[in-house]
Amino acid sequence: MRTPIIAGNWKLNKNRAEAEVLAKGVVEAVKDAKGVEVILCPVFTALETVARVVAGTNVKLGAQDVYWEETGAFTGEVSGSLLKDIGCTYVIVAHSERRQFFGETNETANKKVKAVLKNGLTPILCVGETLAEREAGKMEAVVSAHVRHGLVGLSVAELEQIVIAYEPVWAIGTGKTATPQQAQDVHALIRSLLKEIGGETVAAKMRIQYGGSVKPDNVKELMAQPDIDGALVGGASLKADSFAALVKF
Ligand code: PEP
């Protein structure tokens, strides 16, 4: 019922020429993939290049961040309408690296989610605890706050559009994956929060991706969990063959 969604977050990697090669490799490798949504999220400067490569294919384009205002004196920012104009259909919001290094808060995450929806795009709202928070027994409180505050003020119809990515910070880029059971437990927690926020139908429809060192050799077990609906992938999305292997889990 929920279509799995595999998204590659290229982070600050790949110039236009490299992005073109990688995107072409992914398009070719996943051209027969069915029943799964595939998304590539390059840096802003490579969006147009990748948009051209994925046009007319089963691969979609996403951005790694957005600003909530549409126009004006906001030097360095990019709006939802500009991302739509360049061909994006997805936007990652509040990735833990944005929270950690660039002052992203639950409040700014919520503004960004709303701006993305207003432009008819799909937000991928990232939530997840740090190792210190997990070890201090705060995982549930942190994840709940990320979900609740990130989704404040949205209608049922809007909630249904949103993808949540559970990314325990201690598993991102570290090679330490949450065990399938650890991930499933948090995904189940998130789904119960979604039920409280939007009701049973919304909770059943919303997709929750797992992110954190997802690799071809662990994707199958993760995806077999009942509340894991896909993956947000960093490192393993930078090579066409490893990313394609995830898509074909
Ligand atoms: C990410 O960037 O969202 C991520 C999960 O990275 P990695 O797969 O490298 O852990």
mmCIF file of N, CA, C and O in Angstrom, residues 5 10 28 93 118 153 156 163 169 190 202 206 213 225 238 243:
data_model
loop_
_atom_site.group_PDB
_atom_site.id
_atom_site.type_symbol
_atom_site.label_atom_id
_atom_site.label_comp_id
_atom_site.label_asym_id
_atom_site.label_seq_id
_atom_site.Cartn_x
_atom_site.Cartn_y
_atom_site.Cartn_z
ATOM 1 N N ILE A 5 10.331 4.132 -1.004
ATOM 2 C CA ILE A 5 10.974 5.323 -1.560
ATOM 3 C C ILE A 5 12.459 5.319 -1.172
ATOM 4 O O ILE A 5 12.803 5.315 0.003
ATOM 5 N N TRP A 10 23.219 13.307 -2.032
ATOM 6 C CA TRP A 10 24.619 13.403 -2.460
ATOM 7 C C TRP A 10 25.420 14.387 -1.593
ATOM 8 O O TRP A 10 26.632 14.509 -1.773
ATOM 9 N N GLU A 28 20.248 4.329 -15.891
ATOM 10 C CA GLU A 28 20.420 3.091 -16.658
ATOM 11 C C GLU A 28 20.211 1.864 -15.754
ATOM 12 O O GLU A 28 19.516 0.920 -16.116
ATOM 13 N N VAL A 93 14.221 18.186 4.224
ATOM 14 C CA VAL A 93 14.082 19.275 5.196
ATOM 15 C C VAL A 93 14.694 18.837 6.530
ATOM 16 O O VAL A 93 14.409 17.746 7.025
ATOM 17 N N LYS A 118 3.448 24.161 -0.023
ATOM 18 C CA LYS A 118 2.774 25.263 -0.722
ATOM 19 C C LYS A 118 3.122 25.267 -2.206
ATOM 20 O O LYS A 118 2.338 25.679 -3.051
ATOM 21 N N GLY A 153 0.451 22.426 12.565
ATOM 22 C CA GLY A 153 -0.396 23.289 11.730
ATOM 23 C C GLY A 153 -0.673 22.770 10.336
ATOM 24 O O GLY A 153 -0.982 23.556 9.444
ATOM 25 N N VAL A 156 -4.862 17.276 7.264
ATOM 26 C CA VAL A 156 -4.742 15.845 6.971
ATOM 27 C C VAL A 156 -4.212 15.642 5.549
ATOM 28 O O VAL A 156 -3.315 14.831 5.305
ATOM 29 N N VAL A 163 6.889 12.790 3.671
ATOM 30 C CA VAL A 163 7.709 11.616 3.976
ATOM 31 C C VAL A 163 8.549 11.973 5.205
ATOM 32 O O VAL A 163 9.102 13.076 5.280
ATOM 33 N N VAL A 169 21.417 10.038 14.335
ATOM 34 C CA VAL A 169 22.626 10.774 13.945
ATOM 35 C C VAL A 169 23.863 9.898 14.103
ATOM 36 O O VAL A 169 24.807 9.980 13.310
ATOM 37 N N ILE A 190 7.214 6.474 15.683
ATOM 38 C CA ILE A 190 6.847 7.599 14.805
ATOM 39 C C ILE A 190 5.438 7.378 14.237
ATOM 40 O O ILE A 190 4.624 8.298 14.191
ATOM 41 N N VAL A 202 -4.135 8.642 8.080
ATOM 42 C CA VAL A 202 -2.914 9.398 7.768
ATOM 43 C C VAL A 202 -1.678 8.582 8.152
ATOM 44 O O VAL A 202 -0.736 8.436 7.367
ATOM 45 N N MET A 206 1.333 7.540 5.521
ATOM 46 C CA MET A 206 2.611 8.275 5.482
ATOM 47 C C MET A 206 3.804 7.320 5.441
ATOM 48 O O MET A 206 3.852 6.327 6.157
ATOM 49 N N SER A 213 23.842 4.843 7.211
ATOM 50 C CA SER A 213 24.715 3.763 6.740
ATOM 51 C C SER A 213 23.937 2.597 6.111
ATOM 52 O O SER A 213 24.284 1.431 6.324
ATOM 53 N N GLN A 225 11.173 -4.712 7.605
ATOM 54 C CA GLN A 225 10.443 -4.301 8.812
ATOM 55 C C GLN A 225 9.118 -3.643 8.409
ATOM 56 O O GLN A 225 9.067 -2.883 7.439
ATOM 57 N N LEU A 238 26.502 7.481 -3.764
ATOM 58 C CA LEU A 238 27.496 8.170 -4.585
ATOM 59 C C LEU A 238 28.096 7.278 -5.662
ATOM 60 O O LEU A 238 28.947 7.713 -6.437
ATOM 61 N N PHE A 243 23.942 2.253 -5.287
ATOM 62 C CA PHE A 243 22.614 2.858 -5.137
ATOM 63 C C PHE A 243 21.560 1.998 -5.834
ATOM 64 O O PHE A 243 20.484 1.742 -5.288
#
